[in-house]
Each structure stands twice: as structure tokens, then as C-alpha cells.
Short mmCIF file of C-alpha atoms in Angstrom, two decimals:
data_model
loop_
_atom_site.label_atom_id
_atom_site.label_comp_id
_atom_site.label_asym_id
_atom_site.label_seq_id
_atom_site.Cartn_x
_atom_site.Cartn_y
_atom_site.Cartn_z
CA MET A 16 0.00 0.00 0.00
CA GLU A 17 2.83 2.37 0.90
CA GLY A 18 4.44 1.70 -2.49
CA ALA A 19 1.19 2.48 -4.29
CA ALA A 20 0.87 5.78 -2.40
CA ILE A 21 4.39 6.77 -3.35
CA ALA A 22 3.65 5.89 -6.97
CA ARG A 23 0.54 8.09 -7.01
CA LYS A 24 2.57 10.99 -5.57
CA GLN A 25 5.24 10.50 -8.25
CA ILE A 26 2.62 10.51 -10.99
CA ARG A 27 1.11 13.81 -9.77
CA SER A 28 4.57 15.44 -9.69
CA VAL A 29 5.62 14.28 -13.12
CA ALA A 30 2.30 15.26 -14.71
CA TYR A 31 3.17 18.96 -14.49
CA VAL A 32 6.39 18.73 -16.50
CA ILE A 33 5.78 16.23 -19.31
CA THR A 34 3.49 16.05 -22.33
CA SER A 35 0.35 13.97 -22.42
CA PHE A 36 2.17 11.40 -24.52
CA GLY A 37 5.03 11.19 -22.03
CA LEU A 38 2.59 11.00 -19.15
CA LYS A 39 0.98 7.91 -20.59
CA LEU A 40 4.34 6.22 -20.89
CA VAL A 41 5.26 7.09 -17.29
CA ILE A 42 1.90 5.82 -16.04
CA LEU A 43 2.42 2.61 -17.96
CA GLY A 44 5.86 2.13 -16.39
CA LEU A 45 4.58 2.78 -12.85
CA MET A 46 1.59 0.49 -13.31
CA LYS A 47 3.86 -2.30 -14.47
CA CYS A 48 5.78 -1.88 -11.20
CA TYR A 49 2.86 -1.72 -8.78
CA LEU A 50 -0.16 -3.29 -10.47
CA SER A 51 -0.80 -6.78 -11.66
CA ARG A 52 0.49 -8.01 -15.00
CA VAL A 53 -3.07 -8.34 -16.28
CA SER A 54 -3.86 -4.69 -15.55
CA ALA A 55 -0.64 -3.57 -17.22
CA LEU A 56 -1.46 -5.66 -20.29
CA LEU A 57 -4.92 -4.15 -20.62
CA PHE A 58 -3.53 -0.66 -20.23
CA SER A 59 -0.88 -1.39 -22.89
CA ILE A 60 -3.56 -2.39 -25.37
CA LEU A 61 -5.57 0.77 -24.73
CA LEU A 62 -2.49 2.95 -25.01
CA ALA A 63 -1.36 1.32 -28.26
CA ASN A 64 -4.76 1.90 -29.83
CA ASN A 65 -4.70 5.52 -28.70
CA LEU A 66 -1.24 6.13 -30.12
CA ARG A 67 -2.15 4.51 -33.45
CA ALA A 68 -5.08 6.91 -33.73
CA GLN A 69 -2.78 9.85 -33.06
CA VAL A 70 -0.10 9.02 -35.61
CA LYS A 71 -2.27 7.57 -38.40
CA PRO A 72 -1.36 9.35 -41.68
CA ASN A 73 -3.88 10.88 -44.08
CA ASN A 74 -5.26 7.93 -46.00
CA TYR A 75 -6.32 10.04 -48.98
CA THR A 76 -6.42 8.75 -52.55
CA ASP A 77 -6.20 10.47 -55.92
CA TYR A 78 -8.67 8.35 -57.87
CA HIS A 79 -7.80 9.66 -61.33
CA VAL A 80 -4.14 9.74 -62.39
CA HIS A 81 -2.57 9.29 -65.84
CA LEU A 82 1.03 8.19 -66.40
CA GLN A 83 2.91 8.77 -69.64
CA ASP A 84 5.68 6.77 -71.28
CA SER A 85 7.45 7.86 -74.49
CA ALA A 86 4.96 6.02 -76.74
CA THR A 87 2.05 7.82 -75.06
CA VAL A 88 3.76 11.19 -75.48
CA GLN A 89 4.27 10.60 -79.19
CA LEU A 90 0.69 9.45 -79.73
CA GLY A 91 -0.56 12.33 -77.60
CA TYR A 92 0.92 14.84 -80.05
CA ARG A 93 -0.93 13.14 -82.90
CA MET A 94 -4.15 13.17 -80.91
CA MET A 95 -3.89 16.87 -80.04
CA LYS A 96 -3.23 17.68 -83.67
CA ALA A 97 -6.34 15.74 -84.65
CA PHE A 98 -8.40 17.76 -82.17
CA HIS A 99 -6.70 21.05 -83.13
CA LEU A 100 -5.27 21.48 -79.64
CA LYS A 101 -1.97 23.13 -78.75
CA ALA A 102 0.54 21.00 -76.86
CA THR A 103 1.96 22.20 -73.55
CA LYS A 104 5.24 21.40 -71.82
CA MET A 105 3.47 18.78 -69.66
CA ASP A 106 2.41 16.92 -72.80
CA SER A 107 6.06 16.29 -73.68
CA LEU A 108 7.05 14.79 -70.30
CA CYS A 109 7.08 11.17 -69.17
CA PHE A 110 5.52 10.37 -65.79
CA ASP A 111 6.26 7.09 -64.05
CA ALA A 112 5.61 5.61 -60.60
CA ASP A 113 8.37 7.69 -58.98
CA THR A 114 6.72 10.89 -60.22
CA ILE A 115 3.40 9.89 -58.70
CA ILE A 116 4.86 8.78 -55.36
CA LYS A 117 6.68 12.12 -55.02
CA ARG A 118 3.53 14.13 -55.66
CA LEU A 119 1.55 11.95 -53.24
CA ASP A 120 4.18 12.50 -50.55
CA LYS A 121 4.24 16.24 -51.18
CA ALA A 122 0.46 16.48 -50.74
CA LYS A 123 0.45 14.02 -47.81
CA PHE A 124 -1.72 11.62 -49.80
CA TYR A 125 -1.32 7.88 -49.47
CA SER A 126 -2.41 6.26 -52.73
CA ALA A 127 -3.50 6.71 -56.33
CA TRP A 128 -5.37 4.90 -59.07
CA ILE A 129 -2.96 4.95 -62.02
CA ILE A 130 -4.60 4.55 -65.42
CA SER A 131 -3.25 2.87 -68.53
CA ASN A 132 -3.41 4.88 -71.73
CA ALA A 133 -3.98 1.73 -73.77
CA TYR A 134 -7.39 2.98 -74.91
CA TRP A 135 -5.58 5.79 -76.77
CA PHE A 136 -3.93 3.16 -78.94
CA GLY A 137 -7.34 1.69 -79.78
CA SER A 138 -8.95 5.02 -80.61
CA PRO A 139 -10.33 5.49 -84.15
CA VAL A 140 -9.10 9.09 -83.91
CA THR A 141 -5.43 8.06 -84.16
CA PRO A 142 -4.99 4.60 -85.72
CA VAL A 143 -1.70 2.83 -84.97
CA GLU A 144 0.11 -0.13 -86.50
CA ASN A 145 0.07 -3.41 -84.55
CA GLU A 146 -2.71 -1.93 -82.48
CA TYR A 147 -3.40 -4.81 -80.11
CA GLU A 148 0.30 -5.35 -79.40
CA GLU A 149 0.63 -1.67 -78.47
CA VAL A 150 -2.46 -1.93 -76.25
CA LYS A 151 -0.94 -4.89 -74.41
CA LYS A 152 2.36 -3.04 -73.98
CA GLN A 153 0.59 -0.09 -72.37
CA ASN A 154 -1.38 -2.25 -69.97
CA ASP A 155 1.69 -4.26 -69.02
CA TRP A 156 3.67 -1.03 -68.48
CA ILE A 157 1.11 0.40 -66.05
CA ALA A 158 1.08 -2.89 -64.11
CA ALA A 159 4.88 -2.75 -63.87
CA GLN A 160 4.67 0.82 -62.54
CA ALA A 161 2.14 -0.16 -59.88
CA ALA A 162 4.35 -3.10 -58.88
CA ARG A 163 6.98 -0.63 -57.67
CA ASP A 164 4.67 0.15 -54.72
CA LEU A 165 1.65 -2.14 -54.70
CA ASP A 166 0.29 -0.76 -51.45
CA ARG A 167 0.08 2.82 -52.75
CA LEU A 168 -0.46 2.43 -56.49
CA LYS A 169 -3.46 0.60 -57.97
CA ALA A 170 -3.15 -0.24 -61.66
CA PHE A 171 -6.10 0.21 -64.02
CA MET A 172 -5.92 -1.49 -67.41
CA SER A 173 -7.78 0.21 -70.26
CA VAL A 174 -9.17 -0.75 -73.63
CA ASN A 175 -11.50 0.50 -76.33
CA PRO A 176 -14.53 -1.63 -75.36
CA LEU A 177 -15.75 -1.85 -78.96
CA LYS A 178 -12.67 -3.62 -80.28
CA PRO A 179 -12.87 -7.37 -81.07
CA TYR A 180 -9.95 -7.99 -78.69
CA ALA A 181 -11.51 -6.04 -75.78
CA ILE A 182 -12.91 -8.98 -73.79
CA GLY A 183 -9.80 -11.07 -74.36
CA GLU A 184 -7.52 -8.25 -73.20
CA ILE A 185 -9.56 -7.68 -70.03
CA GLU A 186 -9.38 -11.40 -69.26
CA ARG A 187 -5.64 -11.52 -70.02
CA CYS A 188 -4.95 -8.64 -67.65
CA ALA A 189 -7.31 -9.93 -64.96
CA ALA A 190 -5.61 -13.35 -65.00
CA THR A 191 -2.30 -11.74 -64.00
CA LYS A 192 -3.81 -10.43 -60.73
CA ARG A 193 -1.83 -7.22 -61.26
CA PHE A 194 -4.78 -4.91 -61.86
CA ALA A 195 -7.32 -3.35 -59.51
CA GLY A 196 -9.69 -2.31 -62.25
CA LEU A 197 -10.56 -1.22 -65.79
CA LYS A 198 -10.80 2.29 -67.27
CA LEU A 199 -13.19 2.98 -70.16
CA HIS A 200 -13.31 6.25 -72.10
CA PHE A 201 -16.50 6.55 -74.13
CA ALA A 202 -15.44 9.75 -75.95
CA ASN A 203 -11.98 8.58 -77.01
CA SER A 204 -13.38 5.22 -78.07
CA LYS A 205 -16.26 6.85 -79.98
CA VAL A 206 -18.95 4.93 -78.09
CA ASN A 207 -22.50 5.55 -79.29
CA LEU A 208 -25.11 4.39 -76.79
CA PHE A 209 -27.86 4.70 -79.41
CA ASP A 210 -26.25 1.84 -81.34
CA LYS A 211 -27.82 -1.38 -80.02
CA ALA A 212 -24.85 -3.51 -81.07
CA GLN A 213 -22.50 -1.30 -79.08
CA VAL A 214 -24.77 -1.47 -76.03
CA LYS A 215 -24.67 -5.28 -76.21
CA GLN A 216 -20.88 -5.18 -76.39
CA LEU A 217 -20.73 -2.89 -73.36
CA GLN A 218 -23.00 -5.27 -71.48
CA LYS A 219 -20.44 -8.03 -72.10
CA VAL A 220 -17.59 -5.79 -70.94
CA PHE A 221 -19.38 -4.83 -67.72
CA ALA A 222 -20.22 -8.48 -67.09
CA VAL A 223 -16.61 -9.66 -67.47
CA VAL A 224 -15.46 -6.90 -65.10
CA ASN A 225 -17.91 -8.24 -62.55
CA LYS A 226 -16.75 -11.81 -63.20
CA TYR A 227 -13.18 -10.92 -62.26
CA ASN A 228 -14.19 -8.68 -59.34
CA LEU A 229 -12.51 -5.60 -60.81
CA LEU A 230 -13.24 -1.94 -60.14
CA LEU A 231 -14.56 0.11 -63.06
CA LEU A 232 -13.76 3.76 -63.87
CA VAL A 233 -15.83 5.17 -66.74
CA HIS A 234 -15.45 8.41 -68.67
CA PHE A 235 -19.12 8.47 -69.60
CA ARG A 236 -19.68 11.59 -71.69
CA ASN A 237 -18.88 10.93 -75.33
CA GLY A 238 -19.25 14.21 -77.20
CA GLN A 239 -20.09 17.90 -77.25
CA LYS A 240 -23.55 17.29 -78.68
CA TRP A 241 -24.68 14.89 -75.99
CA ASP A 242 -28.11 14.30 -74.47
CA GLY A 243 -27.52 13.92 -70.72
CA ILE A 244 -30.92 12.38 -70.03
CA ALA A 245 -31.08 9.89 -72.92
CA ASN A 246 -27.49 8.66 -72.52
CA THR A 247 -27.78 8.32 -68.75
CA GLU A 248 -31.02 6.36 -68.98
CA ILE A 249 -29.32 3.84 -71.30
CA LEU A 250 -26.33 3.55 -68.96
CA LEU A 251 -28.42 3.05 -65.82
CA LYS A 252 -31.11 0.80 -67.26
CA GLN A 253 -29.37 -1.23 -69.96
CA ILE A 254 -25.67 -1.39 -69.07
CA LEU A 255 -25.03 -0.84 -65.37
CA PRO A 256 -27.11 -3.87 -64.24
CA PHE A 257 -24.55 -6.13 -65.96
CA ALA A 258 -21.88 -4.86 -63.55
CA GLY A 259 -23.53 -6.77 -60.71
CA ASN A 260 -21.69 -5.94 -57.48
CA THR A 261 -18.84 -4.20 -59.27
CA LYS A 262 -18.03 -0.78 -57.86
CA VAL A 263 -18.40 1.68 -60.72
CA VAL A 264 -16.96 5.21 -60.64
CA ILE A 265 -18.20 7.68 -63.26
CA ALA A 266 -15.47 10.20 -64.00
CA HIS A 267 -15.73 13.99 -64.01
CA MET A 268 -19.16 14.06 -62.31
CA ALA A 269 -20.62 12.48 -65.49
CA GLY A 270 -19.12 15.20 -67.71
CA TRP A 271 -15.72 15.68 -69.35
CA GLY A 272 -14.45 18.89 -67.79
CA GLY A 273 -16.25 21.95 -66.52
CA TYR A 274 -19.97 21.71 -65.85
CA ASP A 275 -22.89 22.39 -68.17
CA ARG A 276 -26.63 21.79 -68.39
CA GLN A 277 -26.36 18.35 -70.01
CA THR A 278 -23.99 17.13 -67.29
CA ASP A 279 -26.39 18.54 -64.71
CA LYS A 280 -29.27 16.58 -66.26
CA ALA A 281 -27.19 13.41 -66.18
CA LEU A 282 -26.32 13.94 -62.51
CA ALA A 283 -29.97 14.50 -61.60
CA LEU A 284 -30.83 11.04 -62.96
CA ILE A 285 -27.84 9.46 -61.22
CA ALA A 286 -28.86 11.05 -57.91
CA ALA A 287 -32.38 9.65 -58.26
CA TYR A 288 -30.96 6.23 -59.16
CA LEU A 289 -28.74 6.18 -56.09
CA HIS A 290 -31.63 7.08 -53.82
CA SER A 291 -33.83 4.40 -55.37
CA GLY A 292 -31.72 1.80 -53.58
CA LYS A 293 -31.03 -0.14 -56.79
CA THR A 294 -27.27 -0.07 -56.27
CA PRO A 295 -24.97 1.10 -53.47
CA HIS A 296 -21.97 0.47 -55.72
CA LEU A 297 -22.14 3.58 -57.93
CA TYR A 298 -19.79 6.54 -57.35
CA LEU A 299 -18.59 9.65 -59.15
CA ASP A 300 -15.20 11.32 -59.17
CA ILE A 301 -14.90 15.10 -59.13
CA SER A 302 -11.80 15.28 -61.32
CA ALA A 303 -11.46 18.04 -63.92
CA VAL A 304 -14.75 19.72 -63.05
CA PHE A 305 -13.31 23.17 -62.33
CA PRO A 306 -12.85 26.08 -62.80
CA LEU A 307 -16.51 27.01 -62.87
CA GLY A 308 -16.40 30.69 -62.02
CA SER A 309 -18.31 32.06 -59.05
CA ASP A 310 -21.94 31.84 -58.02
CA LYS A 311 -22.32 35.38 -59.37
CA ASP A 312 -20.96 34.46 -62.80
CA PRO A 313 -23.86 32.68 -64.50
CA VAL A 314 -24.10 31.17 -67.94
CA LYS A 315 -25.88 33.60 -70.27
CA PRO A 316 -29.60 32.85 -69.86
CA ILE A 317 -31.69 31.58 -72.74
CA LYS A 318 -34.65 33.80 -73.55
CA GLY A 319 -37.65 32.86 -71.43
CA ARG A 320 -35.64 30.68 -69.03
CA VAL A 321 -34.39 31.23 -65.52
CA THR A 322 -30.73 32.20 -65.23
CA TRP A 323 -28.59 29.10 -64.66
CA HIS A 324 -25.49 29.11 -62.45
CA PRO A 325 -23.20 26.08 -63.01
CA LEU A 326 -21.63 26.21 -59.55
CA ILE A 327 -24.97 26.55 -57.75
CA ALA A 328 -26.36 23.70 -59.86
CA LEU A 329 -23.39 21.45 -59.06
CA LYS A 330 -23.66 22.14 -55.33
CA LYS A 331 -27.32 21.14 -55.42
CA GLN A 332 -26.52 17.87 -57.19
CA ILE A 333 -23.72 17.09 -54.72
CA GLU A 334 -26.18 17.64 -51.87
CA LYS A 335 -28.67 15.25 -53.50
CA ILE A 336 -26.08 12.58 -54.29
CA GLY A 337 -24.25 12.79 -50.97
CA THR A 338 -20.49 13.10 -50.58
CA ASP A 339 -20.30 9.44 -49.55
CA HIS A 340 -20.71 8.65 -53.26
CA ILE A 341 -18.18 11.19 -54.55
CA VAL A 342 -14.40 10.67 -54.59
CA PHE A 343 -11.48 13.02 -55.17
CA GLY A 344 -9.42 12.96 -58.36
CA THR A 345 -7.17 15.35 -60.24
CA ASP A 346 -6.93 13.89 -63.76
CA TRP A 347 -3.16 14.41 -63.43
CA PRO A 348 -1.25 15.83 -65.28
CA LEU A 349 -4.15 18.21 -65.93
CA THR A 350 -3.76 19.60 -62.40
CA ASP A 351 -2.01 18.67 -59.16
CA ILE A 352 -3.41 17.71 -55.77
CA ASP A 353 -2.79 20.84 -53.68
CA THR A 354 -3.85 23.16 -56.49
CA TYR A 355 -7.10 21.30 -57.05
CA ILE A 356 -7.95 21.04 -53.36
CA LYS A 357 -7.57 24.83 -53.03
CA MET A 358 -9.91 25.25 -55.98
CA LEU A 359 -12.46 22.87 -54.46
CA ASN A 360 -12.22 24.55 -51.06
CA LYS A 361 -12.95 27.91 -52.64
CA SER A 362 -15.83 26.69 -54.80
CA LEU A 363 -17.51 23.96 -52.70
CA GLY A 364 -16.33 24.93 -49.23
CA LYS A 365 -13.80 23.21 -46.97
CA GLN A 366 -16.35 20.98 -45.23
CA THR A 367 -17.70 19.48 -48.47
CA THR A 368 -14.20 19.08 -49.89
CA GLN A 369 -13.03 17.30 -46.74
CA GLN A 370 -15.99 14.94 -46.88
CA ILE A 371 -15.13 14.08 -50.49
CA LEU A 372 -11.50 13.47 -49.53
CA ASN A 373 -12.69 11.06 -46.85
CA THR A 374 -14.73 8.91 -49.25
CA ARG A 375 -13.16 5.53 -50.06
CA VAL A 376 -13.70 3.06 -52.88
CA VAL A 377 -11.97 -0.31 -52.51
CA ALA A 378 -12.32 -3.65 -54.26
CA ASN A 379 -14.78 -6.16 -52.82
#
């Protein structure tokens, strides 16, 4: 008893001159001296859990990242020329796993979904020789990059889903167990959802993704003249059911950069679909949605219609959808993490941005 009293006195004295972390360690040491081994063990467990909670790093993910090897850079120049776009310095650079790890560390992010550019090599916009061989090379390259840090980098194969080799390539990649998911780009692949044969092919692609328990990232919008309602109805009713329990992420908040009325119409249907309870496995990423301007900078109103503000409209759709179904992405190298977070904080508010950063999508 006397020893216990002395120990309590020592604890009170030390408490005034050490940090809370140090205090816990001192208490643990004293308890091991004067209390039973069982009590000390229980206290150790509680302390360890507490310390893990204190030092746990930000487990944030950039869910939309592109890497570039030399072949992608060369094809990229051809593609920009075809679309009458001017190349920038970033378009001439190669980005590998080391580049991505460095930018994750700088932003205090933990992981990234890194996307193969193989679908570029299957695009009708820029035909290439030995197309399928080049597609395989790109998918294998992205898997090799992810292998340099499998815990932090998740490889996504890609393919033009309309190609005759599409199913075979997905199965080839899936069999290696080196890929977390598949990326589809409807615009680059010239997908037309009003073509019944193409819809049937997409149904097969979604089904094989589900078969191999892969994640699916889809650039859904396929053109400037695009009916948000009609296209989204086909996706939700005719294609998405074939994904089964696959977790599907629709890129760019169902658009392809910026935010317009057709994207807003698509999001309204997606919000209603999510709230119908038909699938809990549908998400959106907010990559490449900004800049939008301010709430006081509306799109020029059409005669006889109410003035439409893109930012106000987007905020309303985010509220309907819920941030638990929206993930963060940059579409690197389009923008970087810190820059985009600042933009989101300014436009959506820090609370909404933080909630989006906290949303997770992992394989089943």
C-alpha cells in the first residue's frame, strides 16, 4: 500500500512537466511496477490503440491519375493535332511511378489509381500499326509501374470496349492479378449508346469486369452534342445492371471537364438512381470539373428561361447525391493535388471538400 501511495505521488509530480504522450508512458511504467500483470497488459492495449489513432497518416487517394511513357507522349501529339489542340510542356514529359509517389508524398496523400493509356492506342481518332500489341504493352507497363509500390499504387488497365480484342484483353490482364480495375473512355473510343450492337458489347464488358471482381472507372460523356438524359437512362437501365456488385466510378461528375446543363441533367438522374436503392456500388469522381467561375458568374440565360449558375447547380446535385458517393481525383497531369484542393475549397467549401477526400472506394 505504501508503495502504491508513493507511486501516485510520483505521478502527480511528473504530470506537471511532461506532455500527455510522455505522461501515458510514465503511467504505464509505474503500473507495471505496482499493479498486476493483467492490468498492465490491458492498459498497454488501450495505449497502443490511442497512439495509433494519433499518428495515423492521411489515407487520402487520388482516384484519377494518368502516367505517360514515351509512346504515349508521341501518340498524344498526334491526338492533339487531330483535335486542333496546342501541346503544352506537360504533354512532352514522361511520368512514371516515382513521379506519382513524389507528388503523393508532397500532398500528404497515401495512394493513387494509375490509369493505362492503352485505350488511346485503340482510338479510331489516331490509328496505330500493330494496335493490339501496343495496347498490351501499355497495360503491361502500367502494371509494372504499380508493382513498384503495390500498397500505394493501384493499376487500371484500359481498352476500347468496342474492339474485337476487348474482352480477351480484359481477361488476359485480370488473370495476372496485377490490376485493380478497368478504365473505359466513351469519348476517345467513340462509343454511341444509341447503337444497339454497341450497347450489347458494353454489357459483355461490364459483365466480365464483374466476373473478375474488378473496379470500373468510366469516362461516360462521349461528345459535345450529348443528351444527358437519354445517354444516362441507357447507362443506368441497360448497361449498369450487368456490372452486378462491381463498384463503378463515373469520372468527371458524369461530364468531361467543366460543368454544363447536359452534365447537370445526367447527374440528376444518377442522384435519383442512387436514392432508389437499386445499387450502393455507384460513385462519381470530381476530377477536372473546375474552374466554374463564381456563383455570381452565370451562364448567359436563354430567352424565357431562368438564369442558370453552373456552380450553384453542381452544389445542389452534390447535396442530392451525398459526398459518400463522390471521390477526389485530379486527372493528373491536368492539375495537381494541392492546387485542385484549393480550388475545391474555394468553390464547394472546406467541409464538403473534406468529406469528399474522406470517401473511399476499394475492391470487394
